[in-house]
Coordinates of N, CA, C and O in Angstrom, one line a residue:
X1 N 96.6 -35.3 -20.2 CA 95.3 -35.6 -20.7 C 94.8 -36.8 -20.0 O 95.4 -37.9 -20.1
X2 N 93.4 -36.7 -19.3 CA 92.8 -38.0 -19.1 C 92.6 -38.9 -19.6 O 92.2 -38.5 -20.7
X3 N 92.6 -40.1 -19.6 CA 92.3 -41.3 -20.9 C 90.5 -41.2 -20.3 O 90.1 -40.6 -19.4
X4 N 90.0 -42.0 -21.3 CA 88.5 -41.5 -21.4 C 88.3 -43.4 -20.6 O 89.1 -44.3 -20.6
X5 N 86.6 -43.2 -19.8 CA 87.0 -44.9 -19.3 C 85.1 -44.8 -19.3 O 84.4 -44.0 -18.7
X6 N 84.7 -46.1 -20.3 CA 83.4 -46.4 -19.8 C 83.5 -47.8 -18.9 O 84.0 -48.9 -19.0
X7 N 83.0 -47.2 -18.3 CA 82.6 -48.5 -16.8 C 80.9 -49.3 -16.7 O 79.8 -48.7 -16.8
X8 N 81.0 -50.3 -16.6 CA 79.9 -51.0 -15.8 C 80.5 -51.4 -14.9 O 81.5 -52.1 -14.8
X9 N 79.6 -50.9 -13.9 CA 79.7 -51.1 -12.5 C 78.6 -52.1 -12.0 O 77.5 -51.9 -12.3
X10 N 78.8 -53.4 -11.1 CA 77.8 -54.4 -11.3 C 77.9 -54.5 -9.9 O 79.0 -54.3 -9.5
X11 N 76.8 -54.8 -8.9 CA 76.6 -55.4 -7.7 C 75.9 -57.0 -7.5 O 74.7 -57.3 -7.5
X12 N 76.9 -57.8 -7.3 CA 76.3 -59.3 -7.2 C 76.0 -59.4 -5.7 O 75.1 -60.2 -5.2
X13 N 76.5 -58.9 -5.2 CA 76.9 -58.8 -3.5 C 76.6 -56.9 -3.7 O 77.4 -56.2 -4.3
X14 N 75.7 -56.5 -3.2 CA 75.2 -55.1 -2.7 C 75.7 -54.6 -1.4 O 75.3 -53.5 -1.3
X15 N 76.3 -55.1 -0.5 CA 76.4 -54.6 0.8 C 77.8 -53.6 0.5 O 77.6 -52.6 1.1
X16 N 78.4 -53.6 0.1 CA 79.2 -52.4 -0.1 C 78.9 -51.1 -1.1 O 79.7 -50.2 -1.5
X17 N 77.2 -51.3 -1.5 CA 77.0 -50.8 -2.7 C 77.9 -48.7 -2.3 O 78.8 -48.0 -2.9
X18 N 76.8 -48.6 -1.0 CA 76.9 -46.8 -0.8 C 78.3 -46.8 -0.8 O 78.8 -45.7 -1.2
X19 N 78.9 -47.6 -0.4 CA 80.5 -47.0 -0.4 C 81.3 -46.6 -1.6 O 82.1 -45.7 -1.6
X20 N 80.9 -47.7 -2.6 CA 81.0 -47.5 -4.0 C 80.3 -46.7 -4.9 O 79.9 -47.2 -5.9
X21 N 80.1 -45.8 -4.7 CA 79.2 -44.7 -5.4 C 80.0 -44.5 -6.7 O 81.2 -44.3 -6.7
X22 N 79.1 -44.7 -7.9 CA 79.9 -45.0 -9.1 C 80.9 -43.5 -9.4 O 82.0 -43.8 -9.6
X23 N 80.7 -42.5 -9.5 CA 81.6 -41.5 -9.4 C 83.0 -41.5 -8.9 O 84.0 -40.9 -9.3
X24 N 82.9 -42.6 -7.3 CA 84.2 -42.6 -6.7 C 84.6 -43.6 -7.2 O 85.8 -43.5 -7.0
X25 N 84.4 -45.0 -7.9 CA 85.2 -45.8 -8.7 C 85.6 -45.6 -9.9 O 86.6 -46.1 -10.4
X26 N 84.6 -44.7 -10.6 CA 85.3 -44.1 -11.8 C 86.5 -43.2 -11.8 O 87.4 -43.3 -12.6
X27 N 86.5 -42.2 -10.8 CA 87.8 -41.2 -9.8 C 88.6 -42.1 -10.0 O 89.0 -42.2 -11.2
X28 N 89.2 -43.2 -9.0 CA 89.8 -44.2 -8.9 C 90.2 -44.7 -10.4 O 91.3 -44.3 -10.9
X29 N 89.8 -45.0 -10.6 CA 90.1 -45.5 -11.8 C 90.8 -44.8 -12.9 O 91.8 -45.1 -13.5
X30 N 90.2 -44.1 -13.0 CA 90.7 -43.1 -13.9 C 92.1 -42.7 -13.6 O 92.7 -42.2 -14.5
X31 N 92.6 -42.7 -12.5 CA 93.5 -41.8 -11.6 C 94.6 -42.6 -12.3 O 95.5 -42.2 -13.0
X32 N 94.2 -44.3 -12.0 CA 95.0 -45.5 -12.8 C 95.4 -45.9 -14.0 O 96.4 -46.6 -14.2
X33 N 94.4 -45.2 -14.9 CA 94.7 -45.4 -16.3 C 95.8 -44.5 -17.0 O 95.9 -43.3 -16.8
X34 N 96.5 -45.2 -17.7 CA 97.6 -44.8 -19.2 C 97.0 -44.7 -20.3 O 97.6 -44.0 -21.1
X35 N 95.8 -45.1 -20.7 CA 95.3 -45.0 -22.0 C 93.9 -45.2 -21.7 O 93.5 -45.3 -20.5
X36 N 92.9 -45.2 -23.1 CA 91.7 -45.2 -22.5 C 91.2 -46.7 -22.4 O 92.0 -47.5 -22.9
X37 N 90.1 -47.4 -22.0 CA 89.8 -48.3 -21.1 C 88.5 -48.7 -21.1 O 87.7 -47.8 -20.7
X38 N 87.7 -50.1 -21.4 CA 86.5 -50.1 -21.1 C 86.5 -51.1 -20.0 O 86.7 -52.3 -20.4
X39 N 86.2 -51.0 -18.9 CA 86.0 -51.7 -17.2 C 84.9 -52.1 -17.3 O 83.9 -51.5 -17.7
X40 N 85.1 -53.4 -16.8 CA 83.4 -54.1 -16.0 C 83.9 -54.3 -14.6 O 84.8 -55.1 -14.4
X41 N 83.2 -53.3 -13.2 CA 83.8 -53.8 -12.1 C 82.5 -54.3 -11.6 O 81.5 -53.7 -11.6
X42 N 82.9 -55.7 -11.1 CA 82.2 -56.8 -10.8 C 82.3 -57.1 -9.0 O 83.1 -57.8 -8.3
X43 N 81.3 -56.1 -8.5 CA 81.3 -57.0 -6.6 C 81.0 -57.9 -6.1 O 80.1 -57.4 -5.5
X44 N 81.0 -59.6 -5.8 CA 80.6 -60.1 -5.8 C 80.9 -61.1 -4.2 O 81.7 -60.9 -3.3
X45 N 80.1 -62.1 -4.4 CA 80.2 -62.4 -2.7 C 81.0 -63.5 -2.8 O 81.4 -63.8 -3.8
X46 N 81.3 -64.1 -1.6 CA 82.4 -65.4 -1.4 C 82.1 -66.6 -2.2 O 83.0 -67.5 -2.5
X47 N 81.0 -66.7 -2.5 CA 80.6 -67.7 -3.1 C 81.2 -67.9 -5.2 O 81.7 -68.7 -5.9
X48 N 80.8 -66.7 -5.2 CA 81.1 -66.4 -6.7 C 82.5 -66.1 -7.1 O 82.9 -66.3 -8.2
X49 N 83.3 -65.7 -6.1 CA 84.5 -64.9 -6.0 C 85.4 -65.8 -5.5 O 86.6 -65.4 -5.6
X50 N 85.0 -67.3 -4.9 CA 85.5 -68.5 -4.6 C 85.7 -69.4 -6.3 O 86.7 -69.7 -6.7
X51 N 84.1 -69.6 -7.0 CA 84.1 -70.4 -8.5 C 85.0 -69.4 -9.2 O 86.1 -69.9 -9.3
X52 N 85.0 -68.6 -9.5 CA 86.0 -68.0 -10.4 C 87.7 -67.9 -10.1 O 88.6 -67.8 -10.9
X53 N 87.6 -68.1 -8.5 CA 89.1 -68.4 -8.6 C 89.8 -69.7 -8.2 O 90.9 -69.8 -7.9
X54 N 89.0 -70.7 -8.3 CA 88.8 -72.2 -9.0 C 88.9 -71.9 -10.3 O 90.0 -71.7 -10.7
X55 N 87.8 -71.9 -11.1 CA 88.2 -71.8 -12.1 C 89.3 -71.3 -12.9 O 90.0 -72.0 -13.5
X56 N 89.4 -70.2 -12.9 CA 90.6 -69.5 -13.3 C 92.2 -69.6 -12.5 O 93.3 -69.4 -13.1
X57 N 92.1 -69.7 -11.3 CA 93.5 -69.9 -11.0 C 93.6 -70.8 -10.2 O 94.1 -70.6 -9.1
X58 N 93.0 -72.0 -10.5 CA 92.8 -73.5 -9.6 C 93.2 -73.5 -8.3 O 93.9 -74.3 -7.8
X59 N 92.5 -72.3 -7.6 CA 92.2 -71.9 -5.7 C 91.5 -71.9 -5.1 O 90.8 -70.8 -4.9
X60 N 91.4 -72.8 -4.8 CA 89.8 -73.3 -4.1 C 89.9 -72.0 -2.7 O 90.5 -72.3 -1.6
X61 N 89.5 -71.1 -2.7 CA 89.1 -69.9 -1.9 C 88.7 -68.8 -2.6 O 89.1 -68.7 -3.7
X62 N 87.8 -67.9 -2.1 CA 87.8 -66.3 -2.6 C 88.8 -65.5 -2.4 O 89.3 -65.4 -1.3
X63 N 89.1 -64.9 -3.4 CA 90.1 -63.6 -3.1 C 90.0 -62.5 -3.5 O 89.0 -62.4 -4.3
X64 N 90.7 -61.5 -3.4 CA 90.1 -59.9 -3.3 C 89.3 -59.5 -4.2 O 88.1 -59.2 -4.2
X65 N 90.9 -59.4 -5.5 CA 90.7 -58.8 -6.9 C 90.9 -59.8 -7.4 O 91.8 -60.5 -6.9
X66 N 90.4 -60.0 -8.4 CA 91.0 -60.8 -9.8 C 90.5 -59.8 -11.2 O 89.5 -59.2 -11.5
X67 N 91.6 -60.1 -11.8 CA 91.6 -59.0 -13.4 C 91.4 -60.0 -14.3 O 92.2 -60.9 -14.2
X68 N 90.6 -59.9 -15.1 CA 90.9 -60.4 -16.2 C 91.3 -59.7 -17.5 O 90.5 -58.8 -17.9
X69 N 91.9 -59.8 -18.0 CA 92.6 -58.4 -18.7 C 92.2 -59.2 -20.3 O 92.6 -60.3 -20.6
X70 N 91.3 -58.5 -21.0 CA 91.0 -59.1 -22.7 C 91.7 -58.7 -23.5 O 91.9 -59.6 -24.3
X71 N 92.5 -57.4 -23.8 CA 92.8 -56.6 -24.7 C 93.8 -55.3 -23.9 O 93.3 -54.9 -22.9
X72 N 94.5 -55.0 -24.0 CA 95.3 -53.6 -23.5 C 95.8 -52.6 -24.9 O 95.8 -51.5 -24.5
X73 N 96.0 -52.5 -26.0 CA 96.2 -51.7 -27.2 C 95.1 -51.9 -28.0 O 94.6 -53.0 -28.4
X74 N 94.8 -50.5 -28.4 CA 94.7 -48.9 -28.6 C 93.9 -48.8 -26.9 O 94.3 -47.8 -26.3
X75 N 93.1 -49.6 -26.4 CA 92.1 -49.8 -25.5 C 91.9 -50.8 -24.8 O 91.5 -51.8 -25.3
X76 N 92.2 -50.7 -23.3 CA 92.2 -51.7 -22.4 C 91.1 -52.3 -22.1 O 90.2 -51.5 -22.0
X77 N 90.9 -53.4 -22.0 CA 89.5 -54.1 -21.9 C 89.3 -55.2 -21.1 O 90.1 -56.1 -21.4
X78 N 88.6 -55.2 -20.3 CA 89.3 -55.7 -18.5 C 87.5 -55.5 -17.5 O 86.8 -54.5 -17.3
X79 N 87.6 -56.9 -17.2 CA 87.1 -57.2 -16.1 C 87.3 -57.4 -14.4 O 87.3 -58.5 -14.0
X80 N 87.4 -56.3 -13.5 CA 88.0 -56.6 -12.4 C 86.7 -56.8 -11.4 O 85.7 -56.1 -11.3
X81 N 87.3 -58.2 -10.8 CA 85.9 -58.5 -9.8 C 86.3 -58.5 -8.5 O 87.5 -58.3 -8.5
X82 N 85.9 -58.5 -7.5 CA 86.1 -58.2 -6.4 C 85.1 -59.2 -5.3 O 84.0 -59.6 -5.6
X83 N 85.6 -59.5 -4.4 CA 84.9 -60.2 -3.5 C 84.6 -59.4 -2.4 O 85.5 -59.4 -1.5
X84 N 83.8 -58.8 -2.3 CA 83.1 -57.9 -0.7 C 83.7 -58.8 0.4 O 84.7 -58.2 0.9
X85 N 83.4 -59.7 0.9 CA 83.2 -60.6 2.2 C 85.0 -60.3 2.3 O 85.4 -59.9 3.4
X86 N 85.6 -60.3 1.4 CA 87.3 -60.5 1.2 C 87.5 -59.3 1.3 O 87.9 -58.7 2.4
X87 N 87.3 -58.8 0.6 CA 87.6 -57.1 0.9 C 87.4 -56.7 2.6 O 88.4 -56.3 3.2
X88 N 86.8 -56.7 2.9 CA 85.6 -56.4 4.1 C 87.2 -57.1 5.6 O 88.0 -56.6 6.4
X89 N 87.0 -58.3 5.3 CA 88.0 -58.9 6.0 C 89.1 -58.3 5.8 O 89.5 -57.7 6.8
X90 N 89.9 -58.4 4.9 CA 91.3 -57.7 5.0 C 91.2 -56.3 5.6 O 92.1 -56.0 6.4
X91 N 90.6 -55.5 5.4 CA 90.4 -54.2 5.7 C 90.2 -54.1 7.4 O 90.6 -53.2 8.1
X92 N 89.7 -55.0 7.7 CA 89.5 -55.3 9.1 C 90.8 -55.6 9.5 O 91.3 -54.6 9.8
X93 N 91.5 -56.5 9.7 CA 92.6 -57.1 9.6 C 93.5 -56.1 9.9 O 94.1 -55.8 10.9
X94 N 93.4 -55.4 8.3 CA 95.0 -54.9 8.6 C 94.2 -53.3 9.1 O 94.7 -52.2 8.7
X95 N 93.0 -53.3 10.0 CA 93.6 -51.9 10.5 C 93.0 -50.8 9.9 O 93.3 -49.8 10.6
X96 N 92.2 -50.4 8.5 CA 92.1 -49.2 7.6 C 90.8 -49.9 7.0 O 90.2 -51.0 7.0
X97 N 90.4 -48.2 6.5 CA 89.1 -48.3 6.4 C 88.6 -48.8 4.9 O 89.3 -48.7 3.8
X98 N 87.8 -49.2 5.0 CA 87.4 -50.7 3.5 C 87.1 -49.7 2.2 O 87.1 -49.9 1.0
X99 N 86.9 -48.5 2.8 CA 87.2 -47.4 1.1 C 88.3 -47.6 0.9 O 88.6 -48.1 -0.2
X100 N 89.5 -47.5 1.8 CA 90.6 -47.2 1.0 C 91.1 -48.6 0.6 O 92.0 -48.7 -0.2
X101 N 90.7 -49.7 1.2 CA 91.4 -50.9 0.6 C 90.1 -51.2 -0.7 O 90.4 -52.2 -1.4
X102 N 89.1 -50.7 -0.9 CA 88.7 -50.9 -2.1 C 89.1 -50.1 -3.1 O 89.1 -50.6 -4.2
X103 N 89.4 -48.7 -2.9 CA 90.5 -47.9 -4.0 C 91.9 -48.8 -3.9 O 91.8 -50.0 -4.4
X104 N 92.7 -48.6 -3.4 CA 93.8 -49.7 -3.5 C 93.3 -50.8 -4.3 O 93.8 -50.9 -5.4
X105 N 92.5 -51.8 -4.0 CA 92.1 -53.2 -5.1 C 92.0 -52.7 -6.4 O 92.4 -53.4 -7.4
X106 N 91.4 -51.6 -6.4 CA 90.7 -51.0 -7.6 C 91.9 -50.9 -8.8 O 92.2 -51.3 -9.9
X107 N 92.3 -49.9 -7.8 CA 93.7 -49.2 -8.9 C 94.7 -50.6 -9.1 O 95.3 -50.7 -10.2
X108 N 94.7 -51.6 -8.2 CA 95.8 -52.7 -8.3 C 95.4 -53.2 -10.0 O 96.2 -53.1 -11.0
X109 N 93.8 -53.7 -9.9 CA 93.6 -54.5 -10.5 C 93.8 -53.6 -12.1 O 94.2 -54.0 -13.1
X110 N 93.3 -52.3 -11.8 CA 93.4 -51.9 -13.4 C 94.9 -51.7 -13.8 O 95.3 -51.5 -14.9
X111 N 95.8 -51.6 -12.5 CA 97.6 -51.5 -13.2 C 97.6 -53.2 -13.7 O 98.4 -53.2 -14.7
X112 N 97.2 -54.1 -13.4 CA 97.1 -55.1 -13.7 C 96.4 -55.1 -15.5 O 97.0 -55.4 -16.6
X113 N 95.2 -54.7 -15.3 CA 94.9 -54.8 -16.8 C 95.4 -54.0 -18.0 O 95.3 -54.2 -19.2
X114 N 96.1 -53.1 -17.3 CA 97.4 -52.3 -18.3 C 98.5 -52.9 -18.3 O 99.4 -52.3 -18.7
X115 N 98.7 -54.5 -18.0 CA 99.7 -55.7 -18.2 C 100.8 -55.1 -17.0 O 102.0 -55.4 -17.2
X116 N 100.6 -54.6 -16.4 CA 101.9 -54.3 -14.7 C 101.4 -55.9 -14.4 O 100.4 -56.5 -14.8
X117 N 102.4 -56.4 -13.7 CA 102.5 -57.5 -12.8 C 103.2 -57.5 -11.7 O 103.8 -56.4 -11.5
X118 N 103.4 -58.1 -11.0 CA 104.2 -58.4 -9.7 C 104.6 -59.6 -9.1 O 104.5 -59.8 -7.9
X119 N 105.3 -61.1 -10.3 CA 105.8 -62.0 -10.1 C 107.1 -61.8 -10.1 O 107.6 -62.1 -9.0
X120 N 107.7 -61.5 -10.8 CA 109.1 -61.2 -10.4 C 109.6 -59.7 -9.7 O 108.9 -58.8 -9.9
X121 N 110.8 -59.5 -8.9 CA 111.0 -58.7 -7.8 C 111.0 -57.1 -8.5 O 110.4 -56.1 -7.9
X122 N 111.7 -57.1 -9.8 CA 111.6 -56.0 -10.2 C 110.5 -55.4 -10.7 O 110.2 -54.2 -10.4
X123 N 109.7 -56.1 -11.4 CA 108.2 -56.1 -12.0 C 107.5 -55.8 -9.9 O 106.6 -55.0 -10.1
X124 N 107.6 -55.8 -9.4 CA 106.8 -55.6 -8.1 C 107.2 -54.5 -7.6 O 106.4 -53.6 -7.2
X125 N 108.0 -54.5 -7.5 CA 108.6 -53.0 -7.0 C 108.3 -51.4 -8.0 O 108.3 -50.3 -7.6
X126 N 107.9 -51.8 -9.1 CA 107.5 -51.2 -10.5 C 106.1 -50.6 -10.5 O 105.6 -49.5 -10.7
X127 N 105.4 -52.0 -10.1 CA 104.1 -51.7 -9.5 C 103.9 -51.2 -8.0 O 103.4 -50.2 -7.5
X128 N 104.3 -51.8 -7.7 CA 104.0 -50.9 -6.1 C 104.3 -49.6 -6.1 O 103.5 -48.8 -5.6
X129 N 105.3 -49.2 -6.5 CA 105.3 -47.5 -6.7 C 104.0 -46.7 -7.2 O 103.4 -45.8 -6.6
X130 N 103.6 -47.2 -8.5 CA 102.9 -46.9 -9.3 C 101.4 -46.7 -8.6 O 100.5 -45.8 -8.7
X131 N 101.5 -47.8 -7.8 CA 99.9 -48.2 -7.3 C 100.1 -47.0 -6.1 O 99.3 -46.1 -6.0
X132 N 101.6 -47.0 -5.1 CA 101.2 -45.9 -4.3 C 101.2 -44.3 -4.9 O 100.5 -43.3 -4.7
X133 N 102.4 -44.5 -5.8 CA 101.7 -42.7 -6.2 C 100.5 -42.5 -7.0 O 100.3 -41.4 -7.5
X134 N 99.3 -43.9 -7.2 CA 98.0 -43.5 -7.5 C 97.1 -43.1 -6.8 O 96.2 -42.2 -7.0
X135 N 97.4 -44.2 -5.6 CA 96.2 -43.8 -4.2 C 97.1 -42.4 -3.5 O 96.3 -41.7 -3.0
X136 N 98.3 -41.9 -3.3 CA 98.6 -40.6 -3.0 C 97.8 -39.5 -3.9 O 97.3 -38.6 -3.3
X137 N 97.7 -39.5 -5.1 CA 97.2 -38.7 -5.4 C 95.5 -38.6 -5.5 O 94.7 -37.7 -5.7
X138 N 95.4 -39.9 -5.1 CA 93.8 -39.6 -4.9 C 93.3 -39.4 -2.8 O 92.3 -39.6 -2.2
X139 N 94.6 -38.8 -2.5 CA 94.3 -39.1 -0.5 C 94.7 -40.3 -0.4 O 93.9 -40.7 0.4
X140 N 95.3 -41.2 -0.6 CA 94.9 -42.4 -0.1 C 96.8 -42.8 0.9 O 97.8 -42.4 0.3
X141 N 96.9 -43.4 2.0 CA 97.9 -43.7 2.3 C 98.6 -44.7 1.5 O 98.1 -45.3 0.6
X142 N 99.5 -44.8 1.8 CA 100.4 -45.8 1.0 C 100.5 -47.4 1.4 O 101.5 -47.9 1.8
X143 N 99.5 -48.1 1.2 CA 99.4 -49.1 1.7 C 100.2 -50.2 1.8 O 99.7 -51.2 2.2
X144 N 101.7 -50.2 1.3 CA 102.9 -50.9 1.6 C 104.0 -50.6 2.4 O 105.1 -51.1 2.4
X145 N 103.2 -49.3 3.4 CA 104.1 -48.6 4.6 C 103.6 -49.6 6.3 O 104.2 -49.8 7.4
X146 N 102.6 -49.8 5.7 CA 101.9 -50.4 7.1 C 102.6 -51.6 7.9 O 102.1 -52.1 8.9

């Protein structure tokens, strides 16, 4: 059975809007969930996606995904924001096209707000499985083969 997921979908940074067609982040998403889920996915630009990860994890830079996870039982409740400019770049980088490193971010951050982590070796290896048989089952290659 599907877990049920309402989403807000927000563009602070619009240039990746058409790519993100709310149907295919909700797909994604859903593909990721264990239970059911209310998401805010937040796109936003270097600038915004820089103060928040200062603020929150004292790094003066932008970076991809950041989760912030409120609640995980009966109902997960979770903010994942995303930095376009960051996205955009890695995707470039390593080679693959910026849909699929934005499904990849996507599903990361919501195994993230279902409390998965990947600080210690076994907790990583736990998720990385997880995150690739998500994006396999949605098409997506395995993005820790590369």
């Amino acid at each position: 059975m599907t877990p049920t997921l309402r989403l807000s979908l927000q563009f602070a940074d619009a240039s990746h809007r058409a790519l993100l067609a709310r149907h295919r982040v909700r797909r994604w998403l859903l593909a990721s969930l264990s239970t059911p889920a209310e998401l805010t996915v937040r796109i936003v630009d270097a600038d915004e996606g820089r103060a928040l990860n200062r603020q929150f994890r004292r790094l003066d830079h932008a970076t991809n995904v950041l989760t912030f996870s409120y609640q995980q039982h009966p109902l997960v409740v979770a903010d994942l924001v995303l930095a376009a400019p960051v996205v955009e770049r890695e995707a470039h980088e390593q080679g693959i096209h910026l849909m699929a490193h934005y499904a990849q971010l996507l599903v990361h951050g919501a195994l993230h707000a279902q409390g998965m982590d990947h600080e210690r070796a076994r907790d990583a290896r736990r998720m990385q499985a997880r995150e690739t048989e998500v994006l396999a089952s949605l098409g997506f290659a395995d993005p820790y083969a590369r």
